[in-house]
mmCIF file of C-alpha atoms and ligand atoms in Angstrom:
data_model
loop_
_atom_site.group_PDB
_atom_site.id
_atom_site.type_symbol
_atom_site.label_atom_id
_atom_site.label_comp_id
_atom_site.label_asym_id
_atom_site.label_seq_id
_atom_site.Cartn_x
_atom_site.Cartn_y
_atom_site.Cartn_z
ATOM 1 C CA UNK Z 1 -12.026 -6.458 -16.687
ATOM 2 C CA UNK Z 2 -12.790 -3.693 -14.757
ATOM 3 C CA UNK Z 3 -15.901 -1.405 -14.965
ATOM 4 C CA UNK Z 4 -14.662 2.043 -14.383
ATOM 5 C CA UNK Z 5 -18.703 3.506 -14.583
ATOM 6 C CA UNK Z 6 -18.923 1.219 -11.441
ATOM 7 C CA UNK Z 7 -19.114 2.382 -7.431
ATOM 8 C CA UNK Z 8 -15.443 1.939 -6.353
ATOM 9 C CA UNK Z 9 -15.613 -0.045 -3.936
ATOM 10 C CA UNK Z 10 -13.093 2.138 -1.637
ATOM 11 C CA UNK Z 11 -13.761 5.704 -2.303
ATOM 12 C CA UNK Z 12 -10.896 8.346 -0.090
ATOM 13 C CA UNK Z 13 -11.363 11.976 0.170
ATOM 14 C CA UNK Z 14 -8.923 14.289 1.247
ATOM 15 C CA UNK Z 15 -7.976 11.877 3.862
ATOM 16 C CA UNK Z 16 -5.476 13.162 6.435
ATOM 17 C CA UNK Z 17 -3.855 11.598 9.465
ATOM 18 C CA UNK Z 18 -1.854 13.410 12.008
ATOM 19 C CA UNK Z 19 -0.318 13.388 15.287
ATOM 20 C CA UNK Z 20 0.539 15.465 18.001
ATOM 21 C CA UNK Z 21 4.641 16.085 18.066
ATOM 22 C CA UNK Z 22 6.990 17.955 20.642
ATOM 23 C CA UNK Z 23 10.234 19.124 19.466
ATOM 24 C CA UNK Z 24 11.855 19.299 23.174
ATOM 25 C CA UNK Z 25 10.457 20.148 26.095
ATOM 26 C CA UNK Z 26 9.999 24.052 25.549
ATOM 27 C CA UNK Z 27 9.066 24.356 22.035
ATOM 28 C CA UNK Z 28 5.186 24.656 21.001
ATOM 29 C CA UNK Z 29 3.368 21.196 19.935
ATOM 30 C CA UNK Z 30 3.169 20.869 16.609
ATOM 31 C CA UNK Z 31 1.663 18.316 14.307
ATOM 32 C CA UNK Z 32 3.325 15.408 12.074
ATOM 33 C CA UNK Z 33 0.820 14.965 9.125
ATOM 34 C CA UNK Z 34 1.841 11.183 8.134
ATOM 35 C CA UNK Z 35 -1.080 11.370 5.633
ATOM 36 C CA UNK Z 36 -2.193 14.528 3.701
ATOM 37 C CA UNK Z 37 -4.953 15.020 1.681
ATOM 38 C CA UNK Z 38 -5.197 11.814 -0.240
ATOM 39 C CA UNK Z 39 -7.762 10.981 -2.353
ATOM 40 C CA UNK Z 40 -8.320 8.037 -3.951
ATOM 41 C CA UNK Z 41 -11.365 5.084 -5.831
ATOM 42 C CA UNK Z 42 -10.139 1.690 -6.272
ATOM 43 C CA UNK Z 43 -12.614 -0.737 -8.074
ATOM 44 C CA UNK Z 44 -14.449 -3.949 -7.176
ATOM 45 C CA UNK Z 45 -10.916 -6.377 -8.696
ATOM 46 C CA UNK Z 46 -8.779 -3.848 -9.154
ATOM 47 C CA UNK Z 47 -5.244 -4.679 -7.827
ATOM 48 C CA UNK Z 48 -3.522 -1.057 -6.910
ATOM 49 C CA UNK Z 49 0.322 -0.462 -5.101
ATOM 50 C CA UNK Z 50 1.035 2.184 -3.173
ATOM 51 C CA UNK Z 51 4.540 2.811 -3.103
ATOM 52 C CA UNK Z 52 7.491 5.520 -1.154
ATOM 53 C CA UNK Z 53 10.099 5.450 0.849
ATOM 54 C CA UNK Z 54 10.176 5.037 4.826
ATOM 55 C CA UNK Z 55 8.350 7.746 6.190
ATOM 56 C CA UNK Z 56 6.023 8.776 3.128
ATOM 57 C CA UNK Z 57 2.761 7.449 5.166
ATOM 58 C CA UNK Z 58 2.159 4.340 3.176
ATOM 59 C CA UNK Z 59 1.951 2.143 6.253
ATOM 60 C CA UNK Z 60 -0.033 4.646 8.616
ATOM 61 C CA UNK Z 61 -2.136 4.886 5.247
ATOM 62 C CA UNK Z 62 -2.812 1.069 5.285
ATOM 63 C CA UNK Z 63 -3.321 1.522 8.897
ATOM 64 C CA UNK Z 64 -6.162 3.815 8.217
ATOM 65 C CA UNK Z 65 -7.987 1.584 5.894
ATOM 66 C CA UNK Z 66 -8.363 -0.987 8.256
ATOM 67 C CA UNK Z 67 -9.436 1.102 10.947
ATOM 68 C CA UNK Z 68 -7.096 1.000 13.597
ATOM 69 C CA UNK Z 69 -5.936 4.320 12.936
ATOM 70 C CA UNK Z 70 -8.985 7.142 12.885
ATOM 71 C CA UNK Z 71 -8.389 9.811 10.199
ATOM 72 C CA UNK Z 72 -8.008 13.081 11.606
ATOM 73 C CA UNK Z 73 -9.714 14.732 8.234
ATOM 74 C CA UNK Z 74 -11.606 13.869 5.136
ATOM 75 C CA UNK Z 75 -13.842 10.548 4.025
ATOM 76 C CA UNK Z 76 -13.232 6.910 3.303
ATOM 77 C CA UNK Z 77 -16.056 5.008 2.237
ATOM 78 C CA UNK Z 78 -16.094 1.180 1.617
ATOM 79 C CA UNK Z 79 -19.481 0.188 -0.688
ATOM 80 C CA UNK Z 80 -20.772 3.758 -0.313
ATOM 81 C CA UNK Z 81 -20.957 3.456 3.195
ATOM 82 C CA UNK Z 82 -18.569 5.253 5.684
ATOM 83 C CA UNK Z 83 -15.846 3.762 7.343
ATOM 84 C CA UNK Z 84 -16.606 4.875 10.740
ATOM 85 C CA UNK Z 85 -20.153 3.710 10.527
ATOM 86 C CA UNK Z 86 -18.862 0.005 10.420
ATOM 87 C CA UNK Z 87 -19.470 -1.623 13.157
ATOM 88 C CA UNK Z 88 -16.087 -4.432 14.054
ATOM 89 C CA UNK Z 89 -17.576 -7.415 12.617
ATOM 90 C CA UNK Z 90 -19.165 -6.091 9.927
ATOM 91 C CA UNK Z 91 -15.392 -4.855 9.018
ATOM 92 C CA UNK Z 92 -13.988 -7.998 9.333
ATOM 93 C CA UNK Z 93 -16.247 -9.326 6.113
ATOM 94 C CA UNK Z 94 -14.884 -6.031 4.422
ATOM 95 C CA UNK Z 95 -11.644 -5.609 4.821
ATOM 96 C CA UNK Z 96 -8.293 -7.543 6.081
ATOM 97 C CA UNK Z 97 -4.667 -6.987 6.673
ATOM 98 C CA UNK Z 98 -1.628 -9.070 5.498
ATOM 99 C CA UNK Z 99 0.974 -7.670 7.570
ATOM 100 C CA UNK Z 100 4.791 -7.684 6.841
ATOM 101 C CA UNK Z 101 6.121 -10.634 9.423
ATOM 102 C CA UNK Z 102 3.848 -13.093 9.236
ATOM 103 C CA UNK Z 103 5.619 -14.538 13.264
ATOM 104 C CA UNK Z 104 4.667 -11.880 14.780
ATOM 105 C CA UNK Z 105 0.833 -11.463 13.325
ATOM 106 C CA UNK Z 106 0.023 -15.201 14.094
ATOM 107 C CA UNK Z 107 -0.274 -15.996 17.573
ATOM 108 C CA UNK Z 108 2.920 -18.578 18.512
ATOM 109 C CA UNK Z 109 0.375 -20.554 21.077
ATOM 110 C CA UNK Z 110 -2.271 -21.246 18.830
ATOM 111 C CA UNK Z 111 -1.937 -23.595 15.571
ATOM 112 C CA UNK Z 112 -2.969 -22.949 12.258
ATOM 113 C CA UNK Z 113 -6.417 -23.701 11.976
ATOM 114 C CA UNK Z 114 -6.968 -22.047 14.928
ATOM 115 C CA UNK Z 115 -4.989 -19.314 13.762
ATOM 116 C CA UNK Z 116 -7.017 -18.958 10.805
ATOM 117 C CA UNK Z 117 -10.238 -19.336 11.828
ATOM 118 C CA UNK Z 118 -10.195 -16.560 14.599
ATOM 119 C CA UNK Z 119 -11.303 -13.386 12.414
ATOM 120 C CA UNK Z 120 -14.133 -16.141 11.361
ATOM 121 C CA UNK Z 121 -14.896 -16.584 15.239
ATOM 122 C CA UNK Z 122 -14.739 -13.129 16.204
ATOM 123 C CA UNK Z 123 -17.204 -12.220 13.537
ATOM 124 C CA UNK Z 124 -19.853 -14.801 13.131
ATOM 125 C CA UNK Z 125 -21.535 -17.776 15.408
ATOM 126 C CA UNK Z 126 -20.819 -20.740 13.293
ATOM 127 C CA UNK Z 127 -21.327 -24.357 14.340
ATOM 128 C CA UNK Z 128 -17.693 -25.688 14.504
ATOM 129 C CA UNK Z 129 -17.989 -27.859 11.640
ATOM 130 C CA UNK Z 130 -18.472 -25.090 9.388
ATOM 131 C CA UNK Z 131 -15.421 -23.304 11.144
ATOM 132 C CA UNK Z 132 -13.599 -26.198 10.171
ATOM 133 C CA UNK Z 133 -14.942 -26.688 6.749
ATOM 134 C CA UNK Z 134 -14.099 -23.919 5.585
ATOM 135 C CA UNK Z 135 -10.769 -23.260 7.431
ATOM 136 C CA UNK Z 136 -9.883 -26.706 5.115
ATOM 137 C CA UNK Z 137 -11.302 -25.108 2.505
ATOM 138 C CA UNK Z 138 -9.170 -22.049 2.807
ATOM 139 C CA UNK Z 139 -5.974 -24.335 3.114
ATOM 140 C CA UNK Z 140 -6.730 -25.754 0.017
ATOM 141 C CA UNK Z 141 -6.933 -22.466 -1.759
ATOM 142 C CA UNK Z 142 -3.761 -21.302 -0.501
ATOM 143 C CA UNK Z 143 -1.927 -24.640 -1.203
ATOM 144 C CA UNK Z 144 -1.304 -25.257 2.247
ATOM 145 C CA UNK Z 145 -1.388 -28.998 2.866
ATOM 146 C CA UNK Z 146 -4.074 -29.912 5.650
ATOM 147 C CA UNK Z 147 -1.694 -32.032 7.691
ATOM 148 C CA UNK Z 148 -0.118 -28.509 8.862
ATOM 149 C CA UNK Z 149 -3.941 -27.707 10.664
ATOM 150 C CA UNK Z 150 -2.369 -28.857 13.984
ATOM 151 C CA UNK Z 151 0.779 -27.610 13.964
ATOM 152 C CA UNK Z 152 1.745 -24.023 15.364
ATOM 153 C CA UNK Z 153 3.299 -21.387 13.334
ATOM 154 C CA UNK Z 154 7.128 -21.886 14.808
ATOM 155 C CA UNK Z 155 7.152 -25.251 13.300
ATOM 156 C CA UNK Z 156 6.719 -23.474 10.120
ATOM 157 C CA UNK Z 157 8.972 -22.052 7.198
ATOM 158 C CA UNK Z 158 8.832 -18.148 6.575
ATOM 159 C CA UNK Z 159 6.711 -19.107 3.648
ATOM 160 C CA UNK Z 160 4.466 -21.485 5.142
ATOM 161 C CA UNK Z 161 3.650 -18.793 7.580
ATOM 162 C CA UNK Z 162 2.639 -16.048 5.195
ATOM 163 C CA UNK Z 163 0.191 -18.939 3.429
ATOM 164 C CA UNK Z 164 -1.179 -18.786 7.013
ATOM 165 C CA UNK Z 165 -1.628 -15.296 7.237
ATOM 166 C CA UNK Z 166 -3.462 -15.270 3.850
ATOM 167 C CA UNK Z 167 -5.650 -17.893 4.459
ATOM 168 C CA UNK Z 168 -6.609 -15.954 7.733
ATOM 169 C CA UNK Z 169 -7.283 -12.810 5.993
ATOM 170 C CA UNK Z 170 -9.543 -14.477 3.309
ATOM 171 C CA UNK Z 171 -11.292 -16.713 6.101
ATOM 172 C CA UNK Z 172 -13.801 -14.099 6.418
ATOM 173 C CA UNK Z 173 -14.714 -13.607 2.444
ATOM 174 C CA UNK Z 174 -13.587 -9.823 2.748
ATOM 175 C CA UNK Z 175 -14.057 -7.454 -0.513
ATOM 176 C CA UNK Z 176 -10.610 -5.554 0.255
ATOM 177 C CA UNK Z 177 -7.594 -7.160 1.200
ATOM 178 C CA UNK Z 178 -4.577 -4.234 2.655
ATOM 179 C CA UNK Z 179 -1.218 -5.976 2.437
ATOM 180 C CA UNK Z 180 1.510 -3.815 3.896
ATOM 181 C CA UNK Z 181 4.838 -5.121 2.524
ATOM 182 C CA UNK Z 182 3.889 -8.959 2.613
ATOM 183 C CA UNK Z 183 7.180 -10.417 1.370
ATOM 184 C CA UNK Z 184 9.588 -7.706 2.308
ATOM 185 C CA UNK Z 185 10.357 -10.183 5.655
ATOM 186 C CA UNK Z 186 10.598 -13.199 3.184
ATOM 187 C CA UNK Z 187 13.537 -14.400 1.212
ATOM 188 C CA UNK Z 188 13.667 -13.808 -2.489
ATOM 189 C CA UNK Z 189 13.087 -17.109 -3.484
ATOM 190 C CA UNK Z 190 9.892 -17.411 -1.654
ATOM 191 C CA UNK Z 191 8.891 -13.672 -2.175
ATOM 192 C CA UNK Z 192 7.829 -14.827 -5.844
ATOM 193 C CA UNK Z 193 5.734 -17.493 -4.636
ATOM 194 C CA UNK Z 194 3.192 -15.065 -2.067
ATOM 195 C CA UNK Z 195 3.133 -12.932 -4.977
ATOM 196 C CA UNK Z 196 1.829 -14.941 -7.563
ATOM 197 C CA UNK Z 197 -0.377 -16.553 -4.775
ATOM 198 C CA UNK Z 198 -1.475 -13.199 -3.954
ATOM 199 C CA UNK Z 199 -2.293 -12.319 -7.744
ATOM 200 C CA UNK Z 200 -3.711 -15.520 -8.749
ATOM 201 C CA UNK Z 201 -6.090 -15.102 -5.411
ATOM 202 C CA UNK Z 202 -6.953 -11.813 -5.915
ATOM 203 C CA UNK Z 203 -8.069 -12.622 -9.996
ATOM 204 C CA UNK Z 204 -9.766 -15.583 -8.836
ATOM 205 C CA UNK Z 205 -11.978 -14.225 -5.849
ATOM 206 C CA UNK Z 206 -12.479 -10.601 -7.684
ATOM 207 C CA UNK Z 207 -10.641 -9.022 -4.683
ATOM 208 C CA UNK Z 208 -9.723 -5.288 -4.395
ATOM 209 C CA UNK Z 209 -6.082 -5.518 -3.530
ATOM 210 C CA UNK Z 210 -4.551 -2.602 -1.749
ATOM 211 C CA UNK Z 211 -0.102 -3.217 -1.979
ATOM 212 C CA UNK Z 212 2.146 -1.360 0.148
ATOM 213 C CA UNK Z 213 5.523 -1.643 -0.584
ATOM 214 C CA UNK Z 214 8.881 0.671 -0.710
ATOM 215 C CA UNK Z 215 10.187 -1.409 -3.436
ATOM 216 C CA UNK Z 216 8.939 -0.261 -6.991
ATOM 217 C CA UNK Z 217 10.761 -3.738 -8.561
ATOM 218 C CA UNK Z 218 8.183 -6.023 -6.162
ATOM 219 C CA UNK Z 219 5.296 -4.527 -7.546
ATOM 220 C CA UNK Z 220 5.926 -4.526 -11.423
ATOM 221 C CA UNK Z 221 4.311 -7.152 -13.098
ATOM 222 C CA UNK Z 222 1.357 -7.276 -9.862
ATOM 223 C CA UNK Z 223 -0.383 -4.430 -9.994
ATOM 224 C CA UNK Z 224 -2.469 -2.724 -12.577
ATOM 225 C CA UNK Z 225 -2.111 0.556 -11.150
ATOM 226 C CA UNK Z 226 0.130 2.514 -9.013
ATOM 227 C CA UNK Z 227 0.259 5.453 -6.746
ATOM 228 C CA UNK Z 228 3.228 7.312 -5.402
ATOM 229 C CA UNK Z 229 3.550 8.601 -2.277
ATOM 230 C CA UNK Z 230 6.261 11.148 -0.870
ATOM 231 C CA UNK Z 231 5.611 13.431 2.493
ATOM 232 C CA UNK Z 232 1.853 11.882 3.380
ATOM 233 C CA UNK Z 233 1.304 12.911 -0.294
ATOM 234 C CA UNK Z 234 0.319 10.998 -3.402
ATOM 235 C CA UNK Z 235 2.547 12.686 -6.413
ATOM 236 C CA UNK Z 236 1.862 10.428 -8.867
ATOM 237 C CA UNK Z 237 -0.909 7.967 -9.962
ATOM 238 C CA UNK Z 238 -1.097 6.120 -12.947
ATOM 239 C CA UNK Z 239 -1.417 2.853 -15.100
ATOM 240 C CA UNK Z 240 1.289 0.334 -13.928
ATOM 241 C CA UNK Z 241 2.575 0.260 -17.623
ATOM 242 C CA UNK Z 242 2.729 4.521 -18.142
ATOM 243 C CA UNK Z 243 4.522 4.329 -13.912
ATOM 244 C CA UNK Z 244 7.143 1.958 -15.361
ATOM 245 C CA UNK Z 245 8.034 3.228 -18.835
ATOM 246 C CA UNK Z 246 7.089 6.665 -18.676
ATOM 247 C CA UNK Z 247 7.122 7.999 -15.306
ATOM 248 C CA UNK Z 248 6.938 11.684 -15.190
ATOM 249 C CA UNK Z 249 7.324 12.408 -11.116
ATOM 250 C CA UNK Z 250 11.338 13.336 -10.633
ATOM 251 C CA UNK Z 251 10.828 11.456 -7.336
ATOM 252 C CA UNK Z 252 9.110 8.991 -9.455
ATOM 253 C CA UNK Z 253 11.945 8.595 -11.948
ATOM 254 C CA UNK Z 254 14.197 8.435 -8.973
ATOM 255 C CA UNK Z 255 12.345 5.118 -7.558
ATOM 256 C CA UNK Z 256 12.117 3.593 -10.939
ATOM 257 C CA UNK Z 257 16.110 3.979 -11.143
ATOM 258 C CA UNK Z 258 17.086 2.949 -7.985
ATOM 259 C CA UNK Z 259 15.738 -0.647 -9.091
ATOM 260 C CA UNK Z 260 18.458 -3.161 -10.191
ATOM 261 C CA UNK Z 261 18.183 -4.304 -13.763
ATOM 262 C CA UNK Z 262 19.025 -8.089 -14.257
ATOM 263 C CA UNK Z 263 22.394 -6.979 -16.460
ATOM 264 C CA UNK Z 264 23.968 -4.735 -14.331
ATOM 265 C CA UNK Z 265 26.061 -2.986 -17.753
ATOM 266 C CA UNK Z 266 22.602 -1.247 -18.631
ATOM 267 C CA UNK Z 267 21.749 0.221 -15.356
ATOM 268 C CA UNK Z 268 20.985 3.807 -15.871
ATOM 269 C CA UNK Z 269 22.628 6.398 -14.068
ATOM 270 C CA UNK Z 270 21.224 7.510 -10.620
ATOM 271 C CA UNK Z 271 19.027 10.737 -10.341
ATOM 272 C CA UNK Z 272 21.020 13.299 -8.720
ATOM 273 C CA UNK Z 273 19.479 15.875 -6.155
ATOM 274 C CA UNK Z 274 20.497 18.406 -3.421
ATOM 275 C CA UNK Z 275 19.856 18.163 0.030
ATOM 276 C CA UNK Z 276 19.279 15.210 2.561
ATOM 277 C CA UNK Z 277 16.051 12.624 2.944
ATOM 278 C CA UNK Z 278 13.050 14.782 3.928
ATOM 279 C CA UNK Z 279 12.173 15.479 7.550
ATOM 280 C CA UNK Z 280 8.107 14.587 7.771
ATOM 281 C CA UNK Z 281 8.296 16.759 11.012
ATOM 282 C CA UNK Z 282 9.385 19.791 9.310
ATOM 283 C CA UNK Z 283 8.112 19.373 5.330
ATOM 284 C CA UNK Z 284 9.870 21.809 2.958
ATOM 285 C CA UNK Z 285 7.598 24.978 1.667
ATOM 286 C CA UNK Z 286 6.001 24.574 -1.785
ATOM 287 C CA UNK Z 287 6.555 21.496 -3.316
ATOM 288 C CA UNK Z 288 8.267 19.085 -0.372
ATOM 289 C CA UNK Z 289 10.175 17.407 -3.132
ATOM 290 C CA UNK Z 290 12.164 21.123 -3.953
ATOM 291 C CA UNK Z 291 15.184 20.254 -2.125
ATOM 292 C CA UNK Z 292 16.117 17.344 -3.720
ATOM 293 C CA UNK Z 293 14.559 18.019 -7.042
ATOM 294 C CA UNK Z 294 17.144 18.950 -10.367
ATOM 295 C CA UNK Z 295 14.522 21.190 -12.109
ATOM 296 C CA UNK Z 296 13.122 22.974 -9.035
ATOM 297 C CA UNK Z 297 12.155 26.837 -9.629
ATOM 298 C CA UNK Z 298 11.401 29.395 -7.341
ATOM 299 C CA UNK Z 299 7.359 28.639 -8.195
ATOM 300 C CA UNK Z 300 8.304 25.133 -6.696
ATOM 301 C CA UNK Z 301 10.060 26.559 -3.778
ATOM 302 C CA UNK Z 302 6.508 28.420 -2.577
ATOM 303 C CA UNK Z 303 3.424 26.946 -4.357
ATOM 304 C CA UNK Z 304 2.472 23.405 -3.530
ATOM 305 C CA UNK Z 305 1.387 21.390 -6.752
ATOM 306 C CA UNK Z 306 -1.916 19.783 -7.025
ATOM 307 C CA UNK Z 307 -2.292 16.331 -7.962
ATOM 308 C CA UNK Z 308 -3.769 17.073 -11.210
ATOM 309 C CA UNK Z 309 -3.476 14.503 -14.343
ATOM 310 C CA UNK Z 310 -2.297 12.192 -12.161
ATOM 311 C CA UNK Z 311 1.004 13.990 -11.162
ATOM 312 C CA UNK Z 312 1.757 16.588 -8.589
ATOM 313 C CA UNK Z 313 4.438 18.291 -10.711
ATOM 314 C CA UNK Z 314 4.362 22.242 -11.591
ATOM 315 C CA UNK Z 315 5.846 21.043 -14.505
ATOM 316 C CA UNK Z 316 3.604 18.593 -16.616
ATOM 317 C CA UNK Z 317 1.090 20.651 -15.378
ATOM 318 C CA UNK Z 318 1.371 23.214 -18.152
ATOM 319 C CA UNK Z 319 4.769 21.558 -20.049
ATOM 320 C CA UNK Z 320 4.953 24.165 -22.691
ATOM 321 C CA UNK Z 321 4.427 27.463 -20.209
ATOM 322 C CA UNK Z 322 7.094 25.256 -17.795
ATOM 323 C CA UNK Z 323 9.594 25.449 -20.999
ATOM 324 C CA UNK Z 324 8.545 29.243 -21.630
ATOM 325 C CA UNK Z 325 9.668 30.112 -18.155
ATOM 326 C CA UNK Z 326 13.217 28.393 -18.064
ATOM 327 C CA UNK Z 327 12.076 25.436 -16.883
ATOM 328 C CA UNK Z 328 13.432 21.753 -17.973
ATOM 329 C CA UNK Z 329 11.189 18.814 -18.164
ATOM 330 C CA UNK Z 330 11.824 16.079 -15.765
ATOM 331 C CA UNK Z 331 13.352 12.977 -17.895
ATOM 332 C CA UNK Z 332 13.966 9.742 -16.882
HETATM 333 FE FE1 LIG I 1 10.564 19.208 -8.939
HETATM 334 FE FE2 LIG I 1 9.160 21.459 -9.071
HETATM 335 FE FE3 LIG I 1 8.095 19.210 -9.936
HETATM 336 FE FE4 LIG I 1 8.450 19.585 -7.326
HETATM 337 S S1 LIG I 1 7.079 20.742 -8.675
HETATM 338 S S2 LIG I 1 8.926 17.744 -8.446
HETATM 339 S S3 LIG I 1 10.354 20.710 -7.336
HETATM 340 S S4 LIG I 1 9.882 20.257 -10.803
#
């Protein structure tokens, strides 16, 4: 159960990250914000998804949390304390990454146990029989038998692999675990497994679980809440159940139909829209979902909408002076 009254333990404020861009070699520099204005608590066990298409700043997002990529704007605080006055090691026992291919995150020359027990290494002086206690104990948790602690990770399946990558992020005893598409490199029959690993972990160690993922099916039935990103922007946050059966976003309602129902005679019609994907170098004026949105109006087409009760919609923002003025309500 979650105590809402509580500290989140990750607290973002207006968080932006941005970089530098050329468009050729005479034009002015301009700047590609990846991540814009996002703000965002997530509570001590709280198991959130962020979700969006390629390019919607998810990833540089995740990227961000762990600190490798400095925010150009705004806070992030982890335990009330900022992120930039964490020293390395004391990060390490904060926060850790599960990263999409588990090859190329584990080091090919090393085998698992040493794989696993390097953020441990890095971060604290332990006598090596406690390094190696607890690297067994870590296989254990993660069902990985201990006759794999000498082998290296090509001898391993795809599965296997991401087991090791867990048990390396949870070596350290961190509060936060950022997993940026986990099982999108996996096939589907093992996806299932990493994610009820990750979900039965995550219950049983009170972790604050941070998803990424561009596929709204994979996160369904993981995550308790969810938050929508399109253009560095979050457009919709809610309740995994009111995302999923209600969604009120038209990009949103887009996502949730783009996902394959198991009987293929009841899949519901795709959303239709104008214009092409969005350009994050060159975001459309007003609301940067306008061009491909059905019920844009001219007030989308120059004022930006606010993420305000947990939607960034000029619609459900005032639903029955939206219907007053023409406009329709977005329906799934
Ligand atoms: Fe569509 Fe307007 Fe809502 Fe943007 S603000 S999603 S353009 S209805």
């Amino acid at each position: 159960m979650l105590d809402s009254a509580a500290e989140p333990v990750l607290s973002l404020r207006d968080v932006e990250v941005s970089f530098p861009i050329r468009r050729g070699f005479f034009a002015k520099p301009g700047r590609l914000h990846a991540v814009n204005k996002v703000s965002l608590d997530v509570q001590r066990g709280e198991f959130i998804s962020i979700v969006g298409e390629s390019g919607c700043g998810k990833s540089t997002l995740a990227k961000t949390l762990l600190g490798l990529q400095p925010a150009t704007a705004g806070t992030i605080r982890i335990n009330g304390r900022d992120l930039a006055d964490y020293s390395r090691k004391e990060l390490a026992h904060q926060v850790q990454p599960i990263f999409q291919d588990p090859y190329s995150s584990l080091n090919p020359r090393k085998s698992v146990a040493a794989n696993i027990a390097l953020p441990l290494i890095l971060s604290e002086s332990l006598p090596a029989s406690e390094i190696r206690d607890r690297v067994r104990e870590i296989m254990q948790m993660v069902s990985l038998p201990q006759r794999f602690e000498h082998s290296y990770p090509g001898q391993m399946s795809g599965g296997q692999r991401q087991r090791v990558a867990i048990a390396r992020a949870l070596i350290t005893r961190p509060r936060i675990l950022v997993c940026d598409e986990p099982t999108s490199a996996l096939d589907v029959s093992v996806q299932a497994q990493i994610l009820n690993l990750l979900k039965d972990l995550s219950r049983r160690l009170n972790l604050t679980s941070i998803f990424i993922s561009h596929d709204l099916s994979v996160v369904r039935h993981l995550t308790q809440r969810v938050a929508v990103m399109y253009l560095g922007r979050v457009v919709e946050l809610g309740a995994s159940e009111e995302i999923f059966n209600a969604p009120r976003h038209p990009y949103t309602q887009l996502l949730i139909r783009s996902i394959l129902p198991p009987d293929p005679a009841h899949r519901l019609p795709p959303v239709a829209w104008d214009g092409g994907g969005p350009d994050p170098t060159n975001p459309p004026r007003g609301c940067h979902f306008n061009p491909r949105c059905r019920y844009a109006t001219d007030l989308c087409r120059t004022e930006l909408p606010p993420l305000a009760g947990g939607v960034a919609c000029h619609a459900w923002h005032d639903p029955d002076a939206w219907r007053a003025a023409g406009g329709q309500i977005p329906q799934l």
